Short mmCIF file of C-alpha atoms and ligand atoms in Angstrom, two decimals:
data_model
loop_
_atom_site.label_atom_id
_atom_site.label_comp_id
_atom_site.label_asym_id
_atom_site.label_seq_id
_atom_site.Cartn_x
_atom_site.Cartn_y
_atom_site.Cartn_z
CA MET A 1 0.00 0.00 0.00
CA SER A 2 2.91 2.36 0.59
CA GLN A 3 2.97 3.08 -3.16
CA PHE A 4 -0.23 5.11 -2.63
CA LEU A 5 1.31 7.37 -0.02
CA ARG A 6 2.11 10.95 -0.95
CA PRO A 7 5.80 10.98 -1.98
CA ASN A 8 6.71 13.47 0.78
CA ILE A 9 5.37 11.07 3.43
CA ARG A 10 7.36 8.17 2.01
CA ALA A 11 10.50 10.31 1.84
CA MET A 12 10.34 11.76 5.36
CA ALA A 13 11.97 10.19 8.43
CA GLY A 14 9.34 11.26 10.97
CA TYR A 15 9.81 13.05 14.27
CA THR A 16 11.44 11.08 17.07
CA PRO A 17 9.75 11.92 20.36
CA GLY A 18 11.87 11.90 23.51
CA GLU A 19 12.46 8.47 24.98
CA GLN A 20 9.79 7.60 27.59
CA PRO A 21 11.11 4.64 29.60
CA ARG A 22 8.30 2.70 31.22
CA ASP A 23 10.16 0.88 33.95
CA GLY A 24 10.27 3.86 36.30
CA GLU A 25 13.81 3.23 37.49
CA TYR A 26 15.31 6.10 35.48
CA ILE A 27 15.77 9.66 36.62
CA LYS A 28 14.25 11.48 33.66
CA LEU A 29 15.94 14.77 32.82
CA TYR A 30 15.13 14.31 29.18
CA THR A 31 11.87 15.90 28.02
CA ASN A 32 11.57 18.90 30.35
CA GLU A 33 8.62 17.81 32.43
CA LYS A 34 8.30 19.63 35.73
CA PRO A 35 9.32 17.28 38.58
CA TYR A 36 6.45 18.35 40.87
CA PRO A 37 2.87 17.04 40.69
CA PRO A 38 0.13 19.05 38.96
CA SER A 39 -2.06 21.43 40.96
CA PRO A 40 -4.27 19.55 43.46
CA ARG A 41 -7.12 21.74 42.30
CA ALA A 42 -6.61 20.50 38.73
CA LEU A 43 -6.69 16.90 39.94
CA ASP A 44 -9.88 17.61 41.93
CA ALA A 45 -11.55 19.22 38.91
CA MET A 46 -10.75 16.19 36.77
CA ALA A 47 -11.92 13.73 39.44
CA GLU A 48 -15.18 15.65 39.70
CA LEU A 49 -15.62 15.58 35.96
CA LEU A 50 -15.12 11.81 35.88
CA ARG A 51 -17.89 11.35 38.44
CA SER A 52 -20.29 13.61 36.54
CA ASP A 53 -22.22 12.83 33.38
CA ARG A 54 -19.90 14.89 31.20
CA LEU A 55 -17.79 12.17 29.56
CA ARG A 56 -20.93 10.77 27.95
CA LYS A 57 -21.40 14.01 26.00
CA TYR A 58 -19.21 15.83 23.49
CA PRO A 59 -17.07 18.58 25.01
CA ASP A 60 -17.35 22.30 24.22
CA PRO A 61 -15.57 22.50 20.82
CA LEU A 62 -14.19 25.98 21.57
CA GLY A 63 -13.36 25.47 25.25
CA THR A 64 -15.27 28.60 26.26
CA ALA A 65 -14.76 28.26 30.01
CA PHE A 66 -11.03 27.65 29.58
CA ARG A 67 -10.72 30.60 27.23
CA HIS A 68 -12.34 32.92 29.74
CA SER A 69 -9.93 31.82 32.46
CA ALA A 70 -6.89 32.11 30.22
CA GLY A 71 -8.09 35.45 28.87
CA LYS A 72 -8.37 36.81 32.40
CA LEU A 73 -4.95 35.54 33.42
CA LEU A 74 -3.21 36.89 30.31
CA ASN A 75 -5.30 40.01 30.06
CA VAL A 76 -6.51 39.25 26.53
CA ASP A 77 -9.89 38.85 24.84
CA PRO A 78 -11.08 35.21 25.24
CA ASP A 79 -11.87 35.30 21.52
CA SER A 80 -8.16 35.64 20.84
CA ILE A 81 -7.50 32.16 22.27
CA LEU A 82 -7.48 28.89 20.28
CA ILE A 83 -7.37 25.60 22.21
CA GLY A 84 -5.21 22.64 21.20
CA ASN A 85 -4.46 19.04 22.10
CA GLY A 86 -0.99 20.06 23.27
CA SER A 87 0.81 22.92 21.58
CA ASP A 88 2.06 20.45 18.96
CA ASP A 89 -1.59 20.26 17.80
CA ILE A 90 -1.61 24.06 17.56
CA LEU A 91 1.59 23.99 15.48
CA THR A 92 -0.01 21.40 13.17
CA ILE A 93 -3.12 23.56 12.76
CA LEU A 94 -0.95 26.58 11.93
CA THR A 95 1.08 24.63 9.36
CA ARG A 96 -2.03 23.28 7.68
CA ALA A 97 -3.64 26.70 7.65
CA PHE A 98 -0.72 28.74 6.30
CA VAL A 99 1.67 26.53 4.35
CA PRO A 100 0.83 25.38 0.81
CA GLU A 101 2.42 22.27 -0.72
CA GLY A 102 5.83 23.31 -1.96
CA GLY A 103 5.73 26.27 0.46
CA LEU A 104 8.48 27.40 2.81
CA VAL A 105 8.77 26.99 6.59
CA VAL A 106 11.65 28.74 8.37
CA SER A 107 13.01 28.77 11.90
CA PRO A 108 16.27 29.70 13.56
CA THR A 109 18.67 26.84 14.32
CA PRO A 110 19.45 25.07 16.61
CA SER A 111 15.83 24.80 17.74
CA TYR A 112 12.78 22.56 18.09
CA LEU A 113 13.11 19.72 15.56
CA LEU A 114 9.36 19.26 15.10
CA TYR A 115 9.16 22.36 12.88
CA ALA A 116 11.01 20.58 10.06
CA THR A 117 8.81 17.51 10.44
CA LEU A 118 5.65 19.62 10.13
CA ALA A 119 7.01 21.04 6.88
CA ASP A 120 7.77 17.49 5.64
CA ILE A 121 4.21 16.31 6.31
CA GLN A 122 2.82 19.34 4.51
CA GLY A 123 5.06 18.71 1.49
CA ALA A 124 6.80 22.02 2.13
CA ARG A 125 10.47 22.99 2.27
CA PHE A 126 12.15 23.76 5.57
CA GLU A 127 15.06 26.15 5.93
CA ALA A 128 17.00 26.86 9.11
CA VAL A 129 18.53 30.28 9.77
CA PRO A 130 21.47 30.11 12.22
CA PHE A 131 21.31 32.26 15.33
CA THR A 132 24.14 34.78 15.61
CA ASN A 133 27.10 33.81 17.83
CA ASP A 134 25.50 35.61 20.77
CA TRP A 135 22.10 33.92 20.25
CA ARG A 136 20.30 36.76 18.56
CA LEU A 137 18.22 36.71 15.37
CA PRO A 138 20.24 37.92 12.38
CA THR A 139 19.24 41.33 10.99
CA PRO A 140 18.19 41.79 8.34
CA TRP A 141 16.33 38.47 8.42
CA PRO A 142 17.40 36.47 5.34
CA LYS A 143 14.07 34.70 4.66
CA PRO A 144 11.27 37.28 4.78
CA ASP A 145 9.10 35.37 2.29
CA ALA A 146 8.44 32.19 4.29
CA HIS A 147 4.83 31.01 4.53
CA LEU A 148 5.45 30.35 8.22
CA THR A 149 8.29 31.47 10.49
CA LEU A 150 8.65 29.84 13.90
CA VAL A 151 10.75 31.12 16.78
CA ALA A 152 10.85 29.16 20.03
CA ASN A 153 11.33 31.76 22.76
CA PRO A 154 12.87 30.76 25.16
CA ASN A 155 14.64 28.56 22.65
CA SER A 156 15.24 24.84 22.99
CA PRO A 157 17.88 23.41 23.42
CA THR A 158 19.77 26.58 24.35
CA GLY A 159 17.40 28.16 26.90
CA THR A 160 18.28 31.55 25.46
CA VAL A 161 15.80 34.34 24.72
CA VAL A 162 15.50 37.05 22.12
CA THR A 163 13.92 40.36 23.09
CA ASN A 164 10.38 41.43 22.26
CA GLN A 165 11.96 44.26 20.32
CA ALA A 166 13.78 41.74 18.12
CA LEU A 167 10.59 39.72 17.63
CA GLU A 168 8.66 42.84 16.70
CA GLY A 169 11.38 43.80 14.21
CA LEU A 170 11.21 40.34 12.68
CA ALA A 171 7.39 40.38 12.50
CA LYS A 172 7.55 43.66 10.59
CA GLU A 173 10.16 42.35 8.15
CA LEU A 174 8.20 39.19 7.39
CA ARG A 175 5.62 38.94 4.63
CA GLY A 176 3.98 35.97 6.40
CA PRO A 177 2.99 34.93 9.92
CA LEU A 178 5.42 34.73 12.84
CA ILE A 179 4.78 32.03 15.43
CA VAL A 180 6.39 32.71 18.80
CA ASP A 181 6.47 29.28 20.48
CA GLU A 182 6.34 30.08 24.18
CA ALA A 183 6.43 26.50 25.50
CA TYR A 184 8.98 27.59 28.14
CA VAL A 185 7.98 31.20 28.67
CA ASP A 186 6.72 30.69 32.22
CA PHE A 187 10.36 30.14 33.23
CA ALA A 188 11.45 33.43 31.62
CA GLU A 189 11.05 37.04 32.69
CA THR A 190 8.95 38.40 29.81
CA HIS A 191 6.54 37.14 27.17
CA ALA A 192 5.34 38.26 23.76
CA VAL A 193 1.55 38.12 24.19
CA GLY A 194 1.44 41.91 23.68
CA LEU A 195 2.87 41.44 20.18
CA THR A 196 -0.31 39.68 19.06
CA ARG A 197 -1.65 43.20 18.48
CA LEU A 198 0.34 42.88 15.23
CA SER A 199 -1.81 41.05 12.68
CA ASN A 200 0.90 38.49 11.78
CA VAL A 201 2.02 37.40 15.26
CA ILE A 202 0.70 34.25 16.94
CA VAL A 203 1.90 33.12 20.36
CA THR A 204 1.65 29.45 21.39
CA ARG A 205 1.62 28.07 24.92
CA THR A 206 1.48 24.66 26.58
CA LEU A 207 0.57 23.30 30.00
CA SER A 208 2.98 20.40 29.49
CA LYS A 209 6.06 21.98 31.00
CA SER A 210 5.32 24.71 33.54
CA TYR A 211 2.01 23.23 34.78
CA SER A 212 3.24 19.61 35.10
CA LEU A 213 0.57 18.36 32.67
CA ALA A 214 2.53 16.79 29.79
CA GLY A 215 0.39 13.64 30.02
CA LEU A 216 -2.88 15.57 29.75
CA ARG A 217 -2.11 17.15 26.34
CA PHE A 218 -3.24 20.74 26.42
CA GLY A 219 -1.92 23.85 24.71
CA PHE A 220 -3.31 27.02 23.21
CA ALA A 221 -2.57 29.91 20.87
CA ILE A 222 -3.13 33.64 21.24
CA ALA A 223 -3.79 35.62 18.07
CA ALA A 224 -6.09 38.30 16.68
CA PRO A 225 -9.74 37.15 17.10
CA ALA A 226 -10.35 37.41 13.34
CA LEU A 227 -7.47 34.99 12.76
CA VAL A 228 -8.62 32.62 15.51
CA ARG A 229 -12.01 32.37 13.76
CA GLU A 230 -10.21 31.20 10.60
CA LEU A 231 -7.99 28.72 12.47
CA VAL A 232 -11.04 27.14 14.12
CA LYS A 233 -12.05 25.92 10.64
CA VAL A 234 -8.82 23.92 10.39
CA LYS A 235 -8.81 22.19 13.77
CA ASP A 236 -10.61 18.96 14.59
CA SER A 237 -14.05 19.91 15.94
CA TYR A 238 -13.39 18.31 19.33
CA ASN A 239 -9.62 18.53 19.50
CA CYS A 240 -9.63 18.92 23.31
CA ASP A 241 -11.47 16.43 25.49
CA ALA A 242 -13.64 17.36 28.46
CA LEU A 243 -11.09 16.05 30.95
CA SER A 244 -8.19 18.11 29.64
CA LEU A 245 -10.34 21.24 29.41
CA ALA A 246 -11.38 20.88 33.07
CA GLY A 247 -7.84 20.10 34.23
CA ALA A 248 -6.21 22.86 32.23
CA GLN A 249 -8.64 25.51 33.42
CA ALA A 250 -8.24 24.56 37.09
CA ALA A 251 -4.45 24.40 36.75
CA LEU A 252 -4.27 27.90 35.25
CA GLU A 253 -6.56 29.27 37.95
CA ASP A 254 -4.37 27.85 40.71
CA GLN A 255 -1.65 30.48 40.45
CA ALA A 256 -0.67 30.12 44.11
CA TYR A 257 0.37 26.51 43.55
CA PHE A 258 2.03 27.42 40.27
CA GLN A 259 4.19 30.05 41.99
CA GLN A 260 5.20 27.63 44.70
CA THR A 261 6.57 24.95 42.35
CA HIS A 262 7.91 27.62 40.00
CA ALA A 263 10.13 29.10 42.73
CA LYS A 264 11.66 25.68 43.36
CA ILE A 265 12.52 25.25 39.68
CA ILE A 266 14.16 28.66 39.50
CA ALA A 267 16.25 27.87 42.61
CA THR A 268 17.35 24.47 41.28
CA ARG A 269 18.15 25.99 37.90
CA ALA A 270 20.43 28.53 39.58
CA ARG A 271 22.20 25.74 41.43
CA MET A 272 22.72 23.71 38.24
CA SER A 273 23.99 26.79 36.40
CA ALA A 274 26.53 27.40 39.15
CA LEU A 275 27.70 23.80 39.64
CA LEU A 276 27.86 22.37 36.09
CA PRO A 277 30.68 24.78 35.11
CA LYS A 278 32.68 23.46 38.09
CA LEU A 279 32.48 20.04 36.42
CA GLY A 280 33.89 21.43 33.19
CA PHE A 281 30.68 22.20 31.28
CA ASP A 282 29.99 25.42 29.45
CA VAL A 283 26.44 26.51 30.19
CA LEU A 284 24.34 29.31 28.72
CA PRO A 285 22.21 31.44 31.04
CA SER A 286 18.91 29.55 30.92
CA HIS A 287 15.46 31.16 30.79
CA ALA A 288 13.77 27.74 30.60
CA ASN A 289 13.50 24.62 32.76
CA PHE A 290 16.57 22.96 31.28
CA ILE A 291 20.26 23.71 30.87
CA TRP A 292 22.21 23.39 27.63
CA ALA A 293 25.59 22.00 28.63
CA THR A 294 28.46 21.73 26.17
CA ARG A 295 32.17 21.24 26.52
CA THR A 296 35.32 21.74 24.50
CA ASP A 297 37.77 19.49 26.36
CA ARG A 298 36.09 16.14 25.61
CA PRO A 299 33.10 14.71 23.72
CA VAL A 300 29.75 14.78 25.54
CA LYS A 301 28.19 11.72 23.90
CA PRO A 302 30.08 9.26 26.14
CA ILE A 303 28.96 11.28 29.16
CA PHE A 304 25.35 10.92 28.01
CA GLN A 305 25.87 7.16 27.62
CA GLU A 306 27.58 6.81 31.01
CA LEU A 307 24.71 8.67 32.70
CA LYS A 308 22.23 6.39 30.96
CA ASN A 309 24.10 3.33 32.25
CA ARG A 310 23.68 4.87 35.70
CA LYS A 311 19.93 5.27 35.11
CA ILE A 312 19.94 9.00 34.46
CA LEU A 313 18.50 10.11 31.14
CA VAL A 314 19.53 13.49 29.77
CA ARG A 315 19.10 14.50 26.14
CA TYR A 316 22.05 14.31 23.78
CA MET A 317 21.56 16.61 20.79
CA ASN A 318 23.72 17.15 17.76
CA TYR A 319 23.00 19.92 15.26
CA ALA A 320 24.60 20.00 11.83
CA GLY A 321 26.83 23.04 11.52
CA HIS A 322 26.51 23.90 15.19
CA GLY A 323 27.77 21.04 17.35
CA ASP A 324 26.47 18.88 20.13
CA GLY A 325 25.58 19.12 23.79
CA LEU A 326 23.47 17.78 26.61
CA ARG A 327 20.09 19.28 27.34
CA ILE A 328 19.41 18.59 31.00
CA SER A 329 15.96 19.24 32.47
CA VAL A 330 15.70 21.00 35.83
CA GLY A 331 14.57 18.12 38.05
CA SER A 332 13.84 17.99 41.76
CA GLU A 333 16.64 18.85 44.19
CA ALA A 334 17.15 15.15 44.91
CA GLU A 335 17.35 14.25 41.22
CA ILE A 336 19.90 16.99 40.57
CA ASP A 337 21.93 15.88 43.60
CA ARG A 338 22.11 12.40 42.04
CA LEU A 339 23.04 13.85 38.65
CA LEU A 340 25.83 16.03 40.04
CA ASP A 341 27.06 13.17 42.17
CA GLU A 342 27.29 10.74 39.24
CA LEU A 343 28.91 13.39 37.03
CA GLN A 344 31.52 14.02 39.69
CA LYS A 345 32.32 10.30 39.81
CA LEU A 346 32.58 9.75 36.08
CA LEU A 347 34.43 12.92 35.04
C1 PLP B 401 7.55 20.68 24.52
C2 PLP B 401 7.50 21.66 23.42
C3 PLP B 401 6.33 21.88 22.68
C4 PLP B 401 5.14 20.96 22.72
O1 PLP B 401 4.42 20.93 23.83
P1 PLP B 401 3.10 20.05 23.92
O2 PLP B 401 2.10 21.02 24.40
O3 PLP B 401 3.43 18.99 24.92
O4 PLP B 401 2.74 19.50 22.59
C5 PLP B 401 6.31 22.89 21.73
N1 PLP B 401 7.40 23.62 21.48
C6 PLP B 401 8.56 23.43 22.14
C7 PLP B 401 9.72 24.29 21.82
C8 PLP B 401 8.64 22.43 23.12
O5 PLP B 401 9.79 22.20 23.73
#
């Protein structure tokens, strides 16, 4: 049957999601989940939903109650919010909506590898624009004619940020939409939601990382209401289930709990940033919940492998034309103690 597939599907390799070991014996510092449990209020809301009659019925296709909560928190019109089954679903909707077959998708590199895969599925070309040496966006931007331009901010794997001023400059240079992927923005100091006043800027968010809900699958986009109305046509009618809508809304509303776990992450991140250099790693100042650790004195791949043998999973990444490194999630204090301990022994 594979002869009937579209040629671009046959030709593409497919995205490789982070390894998810099932045996529970690993310390997972690999896919940037928050090490603390989700908000107890989110768990209560979901338990209540399960006991009600609501799973029998279709959910609200637009997630109206969630959008009102998110709108209030972010100080935006609820009609400017589009719900998604994880922010990857949002990125898929945006690619389908904006990128024609044979079109062009562009993002800075090194960055989130899914962007290239989305272009592959769409039958579009993907081009990567290298960051400058000090992790800025090059000016002038060399690819202003892309059908879709994606900037992860904070960026993965580097944890670096570009300023809102730089993003605004880029948006104005572009002749197509700019997606600011804010998967990690809750760990940073600023965000770009205000830029959605520009007609070509769309901000995406997820509850997977900063709200400890990667298993629930919930994300959303913020864009001009007129654009959201168009994007609704492209999404699956019921792309978010009743359970995730209830959990996501309650999690967002529980800002007290969010702040509590957030403060712990920021403290552990500071500790990792201070101690990894003492073990010979070069680290960039991180505005996310992971650290990008590289080194010049010896290869990092064997370190990744040695850690894996010792039941600690970090992410080894190698980017053509840029080099390789370890992306290490900010875990709990105990997990990071173990990591630092094992690194000390093996280095
Ligand atoms: C994790 C991640 C996402 C996807 O998040 P989900 O909501 O879990 O789909 C999107 N963009 C970047 C840069 C990420 O790291």
